[in-house]
Structures are given as structure tokens and as C-alpha cells.
Amino acid sequence: MSVVQPLTCPNCGSHLDPEPGQSQIKCHFCGTVVMVPNAQPEQPQMQPMFPSIIIEPMNPISIPIGGGLSKAAIIVPIILVVVILGFVGFIISSVMGQVNQVTNSALAPFGAVLTSVPQIKTQLLSTNTPEPTNRPAPTKVPPTKVPLPTPQTFSKVVLKDSLAKQVNGWSETTENGNILEFANGGYEISSSTADNGELTWIKDSYKDVSLEIDVQATAGAGAMAILCRVKQGVGGYSFEINTDGSFGIYKYVFTSSGSDSTGLETGTLPDGLLKTDAPNHLRGDCIGTNLTLVVNGR
């Protein structure tokens, strides 16, 4: 067992009774912490595994510090902390050195790639890209319609009629205020009401055909037309010119109440092309998917 010596507080002189094996004791009067000399219990003698340094216990210093702590109470913990931090720092330094060696060995083959990245990045950053110039949007110009060349007509004539008299079965009627008849050396079609008309056709089995006719408005106003691919109860295509100078290619669908039309191409004839005091030569070509209107050779 260790030998416990009676102590007195170096600050206030109070008697202190340390327990056996107690290394320090706190004064109950002034709070001063006093180191107990020879407080370590006797240990059996053992052969140390590592070299040891025996530190003799220090006698308490009786110089009061601040709130009653002695210099010994402050210095001893500081020395212990410094020793521990130094040992830990040595271990960390050794470990980090080994990690750096392993890392450098692993990254050695990629050294060229890693060193080229900053150069590439520097080149990209140093390239000054000019800011885009705000240009006004181009003005949309409508396409210019160029007259198509007149197609060549078919060499085979399927039907030719002077329309001076009934030969090929054209319709004749005077019903509903509309008149279709052979008169004055030709075939006349007239209507007594506005927004009304009359049409007639024969030979409705042709698919590709070129039609030509000489037609003239003798009185009033309205449209003059020729038709192709016409079928009863279905519809057909119409090539029209009007006394007001307009023209159009229309698709007609026959209904129970009459017909509905869709303008595929409409416009105004050039000045001087339409004749008002003489017949106009009107031609319509239905060839494949192309529909062509020719007025007085244009």
C-alpha cells in the first residue's frame, strides 16, 4: 500500500486528508486542487515492454494563481496534452506519407492526361467567341407565279364537234329558267336567275384528256367553263373564266341539293387577255395529277 502523508492547502492552510491511491485533492474551503505526493500504490516489479522514464513527483508549489489553482495544476495537464498531440501528429504524418506514396504510384500512368486537362481548359477559356449579331428577320416575299408552258395536246382526237346542230347528244332543256339549246349557229347556255347555272357533258369515262372550246359571253355576266372527269352523282373538275376577269380551277362534288365546289387555284387574268367582243379559246388539261388551264394560248 502507498504511504499517505498529511497535507495542508497551500492557499488557505486547511488540513487535507487524501484517500489511499488518490493523486490529487480539492480543498473544501477555497477550492484549490493539490497534487498528492507518493499517491501511486505499490506495484509488483514487472519487466517493462518498452523503455520507461520515471518522473519523480513534484512538491506542490504554494504560489496562488488566479482563482486558487497552482502552477503545478496548470502546467502538468498542458505537458500531457502536448505529449499526446505530438504522438498523434507523428502517427498521422506517417500514415499520410504512405498514402501519398501509394496515390502517386497509382496516378503515375495518367500523368500526361491529368496535366493536359488544364491546358485544354485554358485554351477553351481564352477563346473569345464573338457575340451573335442581331440581324433583322428577312422580309417574306410571296413567290412569283410563273405561267407554265402550254402542254402538248394529245395526238389522238377523241371527239370534235362544231356545235352547229345536235350530233353527239348534248342536253337540251328549257326547265327551271335555264336554257340549253342549239341556236344561232352554236350551242347556247343561259340562266334567268343570279347564282345559278347549267352544265352538260358526254363521254364521262375518260381519265386523261385535253379539252378545248371557243366560248363567248353574249349578254349579262357570269362564268364560262369546261369540265373533265365528270361522273353522275360524284363530281368532277372545272376550268373557269369569268366576265369580271377572274379565273379558277375548281373541284365539284355533286349532292342531292346541287353541288359543292372547292377552289384549287384562283386568280385574276392578266389585263387584255380576256376578250369581251369575240370568242375566247379555253382549254383544260387533266393529265395524271396535273390540272392545267390555258386561256387564249396562255
PDB file of C-alpha atoms in Angstrom:
ATOM      1  CA  MET A   1       0.000   0.000   0.000  1.00  0.00           C
ATOM      2  CA  SER A   2       1.064   3.557  -0.588  1.00  0.00           C
ATOM      3  CA  VAL A   3       2.068   5.890   2.203  1.00  0.00           C
ATOM      4  CA  VAL A   4      -0.274   8.881   2.507  1.00  0.00           C
ATOM      5  CA  GLN A   5       1.243  11.967   4.062  1.00  0.00           C
ATOM      6  CA  PRO A   6      -0.937  14.587   5.703  1.00  0.00           C
ATOM      7  CA  LEU A   7      -1.293  17.714   3.582  1.00  0.00           C
ATOM      8  CA  THR A   8      -2.255  21.284   4.106  1.00  0.00           C
ATOM      9  CA  CYS A   9      -3.787  23.597   1.480  1.00  0.00           C
ATOM     10  CA  PRO A  10      -1.051  25.903   0.201  1.00  0.00           C
ATOM     11  CA  ASN A  11      -3.633  28.622  -0.362  1.00  0.00           C
ATOM     12  CA  CYS A  12      -5.648  28.735   2.867  1.00  0.00           C
ATOM     13  CA  GLY A  13      -3.705  26.346   5.159  1.00  0.00           C
ATOM     14  CA  SER A  14      -6.652  23.987   5.714  1.00  0.00           C
ATOM     15  CA  HIS A  15      -5.924  20.364   6.615  1.00  0.00           C
ATOM     16  CA  LEU A  16      -6.372  17.902   3.746  1.00  0.00           C
ATOM     17  CA  ASP A  17      -6.968  14.141   4.141  1.00  0.00           C
ATOM     18  CA  PRO A  18      -6.328  12.340   0.827  1.00  0.00           C
ATOM     19  CA  GLU A  19      -7.530   8.778   0.387  1.00  0.00           C
ATOM     20  CA  PRO A  20      -5.035   5.982  -0.362  1.00  0.00           C
ATOM     21  CA  GLY A  21      -4.206   5.971  -4.057  1.00  0.00           C
ATOM     22  CA  GLN A  22      -5.679   9.488  -4.602  1.00  0.00           C
ATOM     23  CA  SER A  23      -3.410  11.558  -6.846  1.00  0.00           C
ATOM     24  CA  GLN A  24      -4.995  14.973  -6.171  1.00  0.00           C
ATOM     25  CA  ILE A  25      -7.399  16.506  -3.699  1.00  0.00           C
ATOM     26  CA  LYS A  26      -9.519  19.610  -3.770  1.00  0.00           C
ATOM     27  CA  CYS A  27      -9.664  21.930  -0.781  1.00  0.00           C
ATOM     28  CA  HIS A  28     -13.202  22.080   0.631  1.00  0.00           C
ATOM     29  CA  PHE A  29     -12.720  25.665   1.749  1.00  0.00           C
ATOM     30  CA  CYS A  30     -11.056  27.562  -1.067  1.00  0.00           C
ATOM     31  CA  GLY A  31     -11.302  25.058  -3.953  1.00  0.00           C
ATOM     32  CA  THR A  32      -7.543  24.765  -4.545  1.00  0.00           C
ATOM     33  CA  VAL A  33      -6.532  21.484  -6.238  1.00  0.00           C
ATOM     34  CA  VAL A  34      -3.417  19.986  -4.605  1.00  0.00           C
ATOM     35  CA  MET A  35      -1.343  17.133  -6.042  1.00  0.00           C
ATOM     36  CA  VAL A  36      -0.814  14.279  -3.550  1.00  0.00           C
ATOM     37  CA  PRO A  37       2.847  13.145  -3.468  1.00  0.00           C
ATOM     38  CA  ASN A  38       3.612   9.415  -3.380  1.00  0.00           C
ATOM     39  CA  ALA A  39      -0.054   8.672  -4.237  1.00  0.00           C
ATOM     40  CA  GLN A  40       0.623   5.741  -6.552  1.00  0.00           C
ATOM     41  CA  PRO A  41       0.071   2.328  -4.986  1.00  0.00           C
ATOM     42  CA  GLU A  42       2.939  -0.079  -4.841  1.00  0.00           C
ATOM     43  CA  GLN A  43       3.024  -2.276  -7.934  1.00  0.00           C
ATOM     44  CA  PRO A  44       4.827  -5.553  -8.304  1.00  0.00           C
ATOM     45  CA  GLN A  45       8.035  -5.247 -10.204  1.00  0.00           C
ATOM     46  CA  MET A  46       7.455  -6.197 -13.848  1.00  0.00           C
ATOM     47  CA  GLN A  47       9.808  -6.146 -16.762  1.00  0.00           C
ATOM     48  CA  PRO A  48       8.569  -3.187 -18.917  1.00  0.00           C
ATOM     49  CA  MET A  49       7.782  -3.935 -22.576  1.00  0.00           C
ATOM     50  CA  PHE A  50       9.054  -0.531 -23.604  1.00  0.00           C
ATOM     51  CA  PRO A  51      11.698   1.721 -22.112  1.00  0.00           C
ATOM     52  CA  SER A  52      10.172   3.844 -19.376  1.00  0.00           C
ATOM     53  CA  ILE A  53      11.099   7.137 -17.832  1.00  0.00           C
ATOM     54  CA  ILE A  54      10.482   7.567 -14.137  1.00  0.00           C
ATOM     55  CA  ILE A  55       9.289  11.049 -13.257  1.00  0.00           C
ATOM     56  CA  GLU A  56       9.669  11.998  -9.624  1.00  0.00           C
ATOM     57  CA  PRO A  57       6.548  13.599  -8.142  1.00  0.00           C
ATOM     58  CA  MET A  58       6.692  17.322  -7.742  1.00  0.00           C
ATOM     59  CA  ASN A  59       6.140  19.030  -4.462  1.00  0.00           C
ATOM     60  CA  PRO A  60       3.175  21.408  -4.535  1.00  0.00           C
ATOM     61  CA  ILE A  61       4.054  24.990  -5.225  1.00  0.00           C
ATOM     62  CA  SER A  62       2.411  27.379  -2.827  1.00  0.00           C
ATOM     63  CA  ILE A  63       2.088  30.349  -5.201  1.00  0.00           C
ATOM     64  CA  PRO A  64      -1.657  31.064  -5.669  1.00  0.00           C
ATOM     65  CA  ILE A  65      -2.786  31.581  -9.312  1.00  0.00           C
ATOM     66  CA  GLY A  66      -5.970  33.407 -10.209  1.00  0.00           C
ATOM     67  CA  GLY A  67      -8.874  31.530  -8.660  1.00  0.00           C
ATOM     68  CA  GLY A  68      -6.666  29.462  -6.406  1.00  0.00           C
ATOM     69  CA  LEU A  69      -5.073  26.976  -8.860  1.00  0.00           C
ATOM     70  CA  SER A  70      -1.348  26.373  -8.514  1.00  0.00           C
ATOM     71  CA  LYS A  71       1.119  26.466 -11.386  1.00  0.00           C
ATOM     72  CA  ALA A  72       1.640  22.740 -10.974  1.00  0.00           C
ATOM     73  CA  ALA A  73      -2.110  22.153 -11.514  1.00  0.00           C
ATOM     74  CA  ILE A  74      -1.918  24.082 -14.838  1.00  0.00           C
ATOM     75  CA  ILE A  75       1.478  23.018 -16.192  1.00  0.00           C
ATOM     76  CA  VAL A  76       1.089  19.263 -15.733  1.00  0.00           C
ATOM     77  CA  PRO A  77      -2.106  18.957 -17.884  1.00  0.00           C
ATOM     78  CA  ILE A  78      -0.518  21.171 -20.567  1.00  0.00           C
ATOM     79  CA  ILE A  79       2.556  18.940 -20.719  1.00  0.00           C
ATOM     80  CA  LEU A  80       0.354  15.843 -21.031  1.00  0.00           C
ATOM     81  CA  VAL A  81      -1.710  17.423 -23.847  1.00  0.00           C
ATOM     82  CA  VAL A  82       1.414  18.480 -25.736  1.00  0.00           C
ATOM     83  CA  VAL A  83       2.923  14.981 -25.458  1.00  0.00           C
ATOM     84  CA  ILE A  84      -0.314  13.334 -26.653  1.00  0.00           C
ATOM     85  CA  LEU A  85      -0.754  15.760 -29.575  1.00  0.00           C
ATOM     86  CA  GLY A  86       2.857  15.250 -30.608  1.00  0.00           C
ATOM     87  CA  PHE A  87       2.424  11.473 -30.632  1.00  0.00           C
ATOM     88  CA  VAL A  88      -0.834  11.681 -32.600  1.00  0.00           C
ATOM     89  CA  GLY A  89       0.726  14.108 -35.077  1.00  0.00           C
ATOM     90  CA  PHE A  90       3.630  11.733 -35.624  1.00  0.00           C
ATOM     91  CA  ILE A  91       1.234   8.863 -36.395  1.00  0.00           C
ATOM     92  CA  ILE A  92      -0.867  10.999 -38.796  1.00  0.00           C
ATOM     93  CA  SER A  93       2.253  12.243 -40.571  1.00  0.00           C
ATOM     94  CA  SER A  94       3.495   8.685 -41.075  1.00  0.00           C
ATOM     95  CA  VAL A  95       0.133   7.485 -42.408  1.00  0.00           C
ATOM     96  CA  MET A  96      -0.273  10.439 -44.792  1.00  0.00           C
ATOM     97  CA  GLY A  97       3.238   9.857 -46.156  1.00  0.00           C
ATOM     98  CA  GLN A  98       2.392   6.256 -47.027  1.00  0.00           C
ATOM     99  CA  VAL A  99      -0.953   7.322 -48.600  1.00  0.00           C
ATOM    100  CA  ASN A 100       0.836   9.898 -50.780  1.00  0.00           C
ATOM    101  CA  GLN A 101       3.305   7.273 -51.969  1.00  0.00           C
ATOM    102  CA  VAL A 102       0.509   4.871 -52.935  1.00  0.00           C
ATOM    103  CA  THR A 103      -1.502   7.632 -54.653  1.00  0.00           C
ATOM    104  CA  ASN A 104       1.468   8.899 -56.661  1.00  0.00           C
ATOM    105  CA  SER A 105       2.271   5.365 -57.808  1.00  0.00           C
ATOM    106  CA  ALA A 106      -1.328   4.747 -58.940  1.00  0.00           C
ATOM    107  CA  LEU A 107      -1.683   8.062 -60.813  1.00  0.00           C
ATOM    108  CA  ALA A 108       1.724   7.936 -62.498  1.00  0.00           C
ATOM    109  CA  PRO A 109       0.378   6.348 -65.768  1.00  0.00           C
ATOM    110  CA  PHE A 110      -2.242   9.113 -66.051  1.00  0.00           C
ATOM    111  CA  GLY A 111       0.179  11.976 -65.517  1.00  0.00           C
ATOM    112  CA  ALA A 112       0.131  13.084 -69.147  1.00  0.00           C
ATOM    113  CA  VAL A 113      -3.654  13.116 -69.257  1.00  0.00           C
ATOM    114  CA  LEU A 114      -4.020  14.953 -65.993  1.00  0.00           C
ATOM    115  CA  THR A 115      -1.521  17.607 -66.976  1.00  0.00           C
ATOM    116  CA  SER A 116      -3.181  18.175 -70.352  1.00  0.00           C
ATOM    117  CA  VAL A 117      -6.590  18.969 -68.860  1.00  0.00           C
ATOM    118  CA  PRO A 118      -5.631  22.422 -67.509  1.00  0.00           C
ATOM    119  CA  GLN A 119      -4.064  23.284 -70.899  1.00  0.00           C
ATOM    120  CA  ILE A 120      -7.202  22.337 -72.784  1.00  0.00           C
ATOM    121  CA  LYS A 121      -9.361  24.214 -70.304  1.00  0.00           C
ATOM    122  CA  THR A 122      -7.115  27.259 -70.589  1.00  0.00           C
ATOM    123  CA  GLN A 123      -7.378  27.200 -74.367  1.00  0.00           C
ATOM    124  CA  LEU A 124     -11.151  26.958 -74.204  1.00  0.00           C
ATOM    125  CA  LEU A 125     -11.378  29.821 -71.757  1.00  0.00           C
ATOM    126  CA  SER A 126      -9.020  32.004 -73.757  1.00  0.00           C
ATOM    127  CA  THR A 127     -11.014  31.653 -76.974  1.00  0.00           C
ATOM    128  CA  ASN A 128     -13.170  34.724 -77.327  1.00  0.00           C
ATOM    129  CA  THR A 129     -16.437  33.758 -79.044  1.00  0.00           C
ATOM    130  CA  PRO A 130     -17.932  36.769 -80.799  1.00  0.00           C
ATOM    131  CA  GLU A 131     -21.413  37.622 -79.674  1.00  0.00           C
ATOM    132  CA  PRO A 132     -24.098  36.892 -82.252  1.00  0.00           C
ATOM    133  CA  THR A 133     -25.172  39.855 -84.294  1.00  0.00           C
ATOM    134  CA  ASN A 134     -28.862  40.575 -84.150  1.00  0.00           C
ATOM    135  CA  ARG A 135     -29.957  40.753 -87.743  1.00  0.00           C
ATOM    136  CA  PRO A 136     -33.455  41.690 -88.788  1.00  0.00           C
ATOM    137  CA  ALA A 137     -35.589  38.827 -89.948  1.00  0.00           C
ATOM    138  CA  PRO A 138     -35.731  38.611 -93.723  1.00  0.00           C
ATOM    139  CA  THR A 139     -38.861  40.006 -95.281  1.00  0.00           C
ATOM    140  CA  LYS A 140     -41.065  37.277 -96.624  1.00  0.00           C
ATOM    141  CA  VAL A 141     -41.614  37.819-100.305  1.00  0.00           C
ATOM    142  CA  PRO A 142     -44.546  35.926-101.797  1.00  0.00           C
ATOM    143  CA  PRO A 143     -43.462  33.567-104.547  1.00  0.00           C
ATOM    144  CA  THR A 144     -43.911  34.853-108.052  1.00  0.00           C
ATOM    145  CA  LYS A 145     -46.238  32.721-110.107  1.00  0.00           C
ATOM    146  CA  VAL A 146     -44.652  31.997-113.452  1.00  0.00           C
ATOM    147  CA  PRO A 147     -47.011  30.859-116.221  1.00  0.00           C
ATOM    148  CA  LEU A 148     -46.347  27.265-117.166  1.00  0.00           C
ATOM    149  CA  PRO A 149     -45.520  26.383-120.735  1.00  0.00           C
ATOM    150  CA  THR A 150     -48.523  25.163-122.672  1.00  0.00           C
ATOM    151  CA  PRO A 151     -48.563  21.349-122.635  1.00  0.00           C
ATOM    152  CA  GLN A 152     -48.637  19.441-125.875  1.00  0.00           C
ATOM    153  CA  THR A 153     -52.114  18.153-126.719  1.00  0.00           C
ATOM    154  CA  PHE A 154     -52.861  14.536-127.354  1.00  0.00           C
ATOM    155  CA  SER A 155     -52.315  13.439-130.933  1.00  0.00           C
ATOM    156  CA  LYS A 156     -55.490  11.344-130.960  1.00  0.00           C
ATOM    157  CA  VAL A 157     -58.738  13.293-131.325  1.00  0.00           C
ATOM    158  CA  VAL A 158     -61.499  11.512-129.420  1.00  0.00           C
ATOM    159  CA  LEU A 159     -64.331  13.952-130.179  1.00  0.00           C
ATOM    160  CA  LYS A 160     -64.705  17.036-132.327  1.00  0.00           C
ATOM    161  CA  ASP A 161     -67.983  18.949-132.638  1.00  0.00           C
ATOM    162  CA  SER A 162     -68.845  22.236-134.340  1.00  0.00           C
ATOM    163  CA  LEU A 163     -71.935  22.526-132.080  1.00  0.00           C
ATOM    164  CA  ALA A 164     -73.904  23.830-135.053  1.00  0.00           C
ATOM    165  CA  LYS A 165     -76.535  21.113-134.580  1.00  0.00           C
ATOM    166  CA  GLN A 166     -77.366  18.170-132.375  1.00  0.00           C
ATOM    167  CA  VAL A 167     -74.978  15.342-133.256  1.00  0.00           C
ATOM    168  CA  ASN A 168     -73.386  13.919-130.076  1.00  0.00           C
ATOM    169  CA  GLY A 169     -76.234  14.055-127.576  1.00  0.00           C
ATOM    170  CA  TRP A 170     -75.657  17.368-125.764  1.00  0.00           C
ATOM    171  CA  SER A 171     -78.522  18.205-123.395  1.00  0.00           C
ATOM    172  CA  GLU A 172     -81.378  20.470-124.471  1.00  0.00           C
ATOM    173  CA  THR A 173     -83.791  21.919-121.918  1.00  0.00           C
ATOM    174  CA  THR A 174     -85.813  24.987-121.015  1.00  0.00           C
ATOM    175  CA  GLU A 175     -86.716  23.950-117.442  1.00  0.00           C
ATOM    176  CA  ASN A 176     -86.182  25.913-114.198  1.00  0.00           C
ATOM    177  CA  GLY A 177     -85.454  29.137-116.028  1.00  0.00           C
ATOM    178  CA  ASN A 178     -82.296  27.683-117.656  1.00  0.00           C
ATOM    179  CA  ILE A 179     -81.912  27.193-121.380  1.00  0.00           C
ATOM    180  CA  LEU A 180     -79.620  24.769-123.200  1.00  0.00           C
ATOM    181  CA  GLU A 181     -80.210  24.696-126.938  1.00  0.00           C
ATOM    182  CA  PHE A 182     -78.675  24.818-130.406  1.00  0.00           C
ATOM    183  CA  ALA A 183     -79.286  28.296-131.781  1.00  0.00           C
ATOM    184  CA  ASN A 184     -77.610  30.969-133.916  1.00  0.00           C
ATOM    185  CA  GLY A 185     -75.064  28.529-135.331  1.00  0.00           C
ATOM    186  CA  GLY A 186     -73.857  27.335-131.928  1.00  0.00           C
ATOM    187  CA  TYR A 187     -74.777  25.885-128.541  1.00  0.00           C
ATOM    188  CA  GLU A 188     -76.255  28.417-126.095  1.00  0.00           C
ATOM    189  CA  ILE A 189     -76.466  28.137-122.315  1.00  0.00           C
ATOM    190  CA  SER A 190     -78.309  30.834-120.363  1.00  0.00           C
ATOM    191  CA  SER A 191     -79.834  31.377-116.907  1.00  0.00           C
ATOM    192  CA  SER A 192     -82.536  33.819-115.856  1.00  0.00           C
ATOM    193  CA  THR A 193     -81.549  33.930-112.163  1.00  0.00           C
ATOM    194  CA  ALA A 194     -78.405  35.030-110.374  1.00  0.00           C
ATOM    195  CA  ASP A 195     -76.094  32.476-108.743  1.00  0.00           C
ATOM    196  CA  ASN A 196     -77.484  29.785-110.964  1.00  0.00           C
ATOM    197  CA  GLY A 197     -76.064  27.866-113.879  1.00  0.00           C
ATOM    198  CA  GLU A 198     -76.318  24.873-116.070  1.00  0.00           C
ATOM    199  CA  LEU A 199     -73.859  22.287-117.276  1.00  0.00           C
ATOM    200  CA  THR A 200     -73.878  19.320-119.616  1.00  0.00           C
ATOM    201  CA  TRP A 201     -71.419  16.567-120.529  1.00  0.00           C
ATOM    202  CA  ILE A 202     -70.981  13.436-122.567  1.00  0.00           C
ATOM    203  CA  LYS A 203     -68.408  10.625-122.658  1.00  0.00           C
ATOM    204  CA  ASP A 204     -67.774  10.555-118.886  1.00  0.00           C
ATOM    205  CA  SER A 205     -65.356   7.586-118.977  1.00  0.00           C
ATOM    206  CA  TYR A 206     -62.119   9.395-119.873  1.00  0.00           C
ATOM    207  CA  LYS A 207     -59.394   9.821-117.222  1.00  0.00           C
ATOM    208  CA  ASP A 208     -56.631  11.757-119.035  1.00  0.00           C
ATOM    209  CA  VAL A 209     -57.985  14.210-121.569  1.00  0.00           C
ATOM    210  CA  SER A 210     -57.377  17.639-123.102  1.00  0.00           C
ATOM    211  CA  LEU A 211     -60.487  19.762-123.768  1.00  0.00           C
ATOM    212  CA  GLU A 212     -60.739  22.863-125.969  1.00  0.00           C
ATOM    213  CA  ILE A 213     -63.652  25.138-126.796  1.00  0.00           C
ATOM    214  CA  ASP A 214     -64.343  28.599-128.180  1.00  0.00           C
ATOM    215  CA  VAL A 215     -66.742  30.421-125.856  1.00  0.00           C
ATOM    216  CA  GLN A 216     -68.110  33.973-125.632  1.00  0.00           C
ATOM    217  CA  ALA A 217     -70.418  35.829-123.237  1.00  0.00           C
ATOM    218  CA  THR A 218     -73.087  37.420-125.408  1.00  0.00           C
ATOM    219  CA  ALA A 219     -75.177  39.005-122.627  1.00  0.00           C
ATOM    220  CA  GLY A 220     -75.081  39.520-118.876  1.00  0.00           C
ATOM    221  CA  ALA A 221     -72.295  38.404-116.566  1.00  0.00           C
ATOM    222  CA  GLY A 222     -71.113  35.037-115.369  1.00  0.00           C
ATOM    223  CA  ALA A 223     -68.670  32.200-115.769  1.00  0.00           C
ATOM    224  CA  MET A 224     -67.813  30.077-118.795  1.00  0.00           C
ATOM    225  CA  ALA A 225     -66.200  26.694-118.180  1.00  0.00           C
ATOM    226  CA  ILE A 226     -65.227  23.259-119.436  1.00  0.00           C
ATOM    227  CA  LEU A 227     -65.147  20.124-117.259  1.00  0.00           C
ATOM    228  CA  CYS A 228     -63.195  16.864-117.064  1.00  0.00           C
ATOM    229  CA  ARG A 229     -63.526  13.570-115.183  1.00  0.00           C
ATOM    230  CA  VAL A 230     -67.208  14.225-114.567  1.00  0.00           C
ATOM    231  CA  LYS A 231     -69.356  11.405-113.208  1.00  0.00           C
ATOM    232  CA  GLN A 232     -73.043  11.482-112.417  1.00  0.00           C
ATOM    233  CA  GLY A 233     -73.657  11.615-108.648  1.00  0.00           C
ATOM    234  CA  VAL A 234     -69.925  12.001-107.893  1.00  0.00           C
ATOM    235  CA  GLY A 235     -68.416  15.233-109.235  1.00  0.00           C
ATOM    236  CA  GLY A 236     -65.635  16.489-111.465  1.00  0.00           C
ATOM    237  CA  TYR A 237     -63.124  19.257-112.190  1.00  0.00           C
ATOM    238  CA  SER A 238     -63.935  22.609-113.812  1.00  0.00           C
ATOM    239  CA  PHE A 239     -61.743  25.162-115.642  1.00  0.00           C
ATOM    240  CA  GLU A 240     -63.474  28.544-115.483  1.00  0.00           C
ATOM    241  CA  ILE A 241     -63.093  32.131-116.646  1.00  0.00           C
ATOM    242  CA  ASN A 242     -65.441  34.917-115.573  1.00  0.00           C
ATOM    243  CA  THR A 243     -66.623  38.061-117.291  1.00  0.00           C
ATOM    244  CA  ASP A 244     -65.149  40.073-114.356  1.00  0.00           C
ATOM    245  CA  GLY A 245     -61.634  38.901-115.350  1.00  0.00           C
ATOM    246  CA  SER A 246     -61.149  36.203-112.703  1.00  0.00           C
ATOM    247  CA  PHE A 247     -60.299  32.552-113.293  1.00  0.00           C
ATOM    248  CA  GLY A 248     -60.196  29.328-111.297  1.00  0.00           C
ATOM    249  CA  ILE A 249     -59.751  25.578-111.275  1.00  0.00           C
ATOM    250  CA  TYR A 250     -62.438  24.013-109.064  1.00  0.00           C
ATOM    251  CA  LYS A 251     -63.327  20.607-107.714  1.00  0.00           C
ATOM    252  CA  TYR A 252     -67.074  19.903-107.683  1.00  0.00           C
ATOM    253  CA  VAL A 253     -68.859  17.334-105.534  1.00  0.00           C
ATOM    254  CA  PHE A 254     -72.447  16.610-106.578  1.00  0.00           C
ATOM    255  CA  THR A 255     -75.007  16.436-103.776  1.00  0.00           C
ATOM    256  CA  SER A 256     -78.724  15.764-103.634  1.00  0.00           C
ATOM    257  CA  SER A 257     -79.374  19.503-103.459  1.00  0.00           C
ATOM    258  CA  GLY A 258     -76.907  20.564-106.161  1.00  0.00           C
ATOM    259  CA  SER A 259     -73.102  20.708-105.862  1.00  0.00           C
ATOM    260  CA  ASP A 260     -70.329  21.955-103.589  1.00  0.00           C
ATOM    261  CA  SER A 261     -67.149  23.476-105.016  1.00  0.00           C
ATOM    262  CA  THR A 262     -63.592  23.863-103.719  1.00  0.00           C
ATOM    263  CA  GLY A 263     -61.193  26.328-105.356  1.00  0.00           C
ATOM    264  CA  LEU A 264     -57.907  24.542-106.094  1.00  0.00           C
ATOM    265  CA  GLU A 265     -56.350  27.579-107.809  1.00  0.00           C
ATOM    266  CA  THR A 266     -57.901  31.010-108.347  1.00  0.00           C
ATOM    267  CA  GLY A 267     -56.716  34.401-109.509  1.00  0.00           C
ATOM    268  CA  THR A 268     -57.143  37.276-111.927  1.00  0.00           C
ATOM    269  CA  LEU A 269     -56.381  37.094-115.631  1.00  0.00           C
ATOM    270  CA  PRO A 270     -53.701  39.459-116.958  1.00  0.00           C
ATOM    271  CA  ASP A 271     -55.002  42.694-118.437  1.00  0.00           C
ATOM    272  CA  GLY A 272     -56.113  42.361-122.042  1.00  0.00           C
ATOM    273  CA  LEU A 273     -56.121  38.552-122.036  1.00  0.00           C
ATOM    274  CA  LEU A 274     -59.910  38.189-121.743  1.00  0.00           C
ATOM    275  CA  LYS A 275     -61.849  39.086-124.904  1.00  0.00           C
ATOM    276  CA  THR A 276     -65.228  40.719-124.393  1.00  0.00           C
ATOM    277  CA  ASP A 277     -66.301  41.133-128.023  1.00  0.00           C
ATOM    278  CA  ALA A 278     -65.003  37.890-129.514  1.00  0.00           C
ATOM    279  CA  PRO A 279     -64.797  34.194-128.563  1.00  0.00           C
ATOM    280  CA  ASN A 280     -62.137  33.130-126.025  1.00  0.00           C
ATOM    281  CA  HIS A 281     -60.232  29.926-126.662  1.00  0.00           C
ATOM    282  CA  LEU A 282     -60.490  27.966-123.433  1.00  0.00           C
ATOM    283  CA  ARG A 283     -58.506  24.791-122.800  1.00  0.00           C
ATOM    284  CA  GLY A 284     -58.274  22.438-119.808  1.00  0.00           C
ATOM    285  CA  ASP A 285     -55.838  19.516-119.433  1.00  0.00           C
ATOM    286  CA  CYS A 286     -56.478  16.657-116.977  1.00  0.00           C
ATOM    287  CA  ILE A 287     -53.281  14.590-117.176  1.00  0.00           C
ATOM    288  CA  GLY A 288     -52.403  12.422-114.193  1.00  0.00           C
ATOM    289  CA  THR A 289     -52.416  14.623-111.094  1.00  0.00           C
ATOM    290  CA  ASN A 290     -51.839  17.843-113.077  1.00  0.00           C
ATOM    291  CA  LEU A 291     -54.687  20.188-113.978  1.00  0.00           C
ATOM    292  CA  THR A 292     -53.783  22.967-116.448  1.00  0.00           C
ATOM    293  CA  LEU A 293     -55.933  25.898-117.569  1.00  0.00           C
ATOM    294  CA  VAL A 294     -54.961  27.658-120.819  1.00  0.00           C
ATOM    295  CA  VAL A 295     -56.729  30.878-121.836  1.00  0.00           C
ATOM    296  CA  ASN A 296     -56.135  32.237-125.342  1.00  0.00           C
ATOM    297  CA  GLY A 297     -52.852  30.368-125.597  1.00  0.00           C
ATOM    298  CA  ARG A 298     -51.605  31.356-122.118  1.00  0.00           C
TER     299      ARG A 298
END
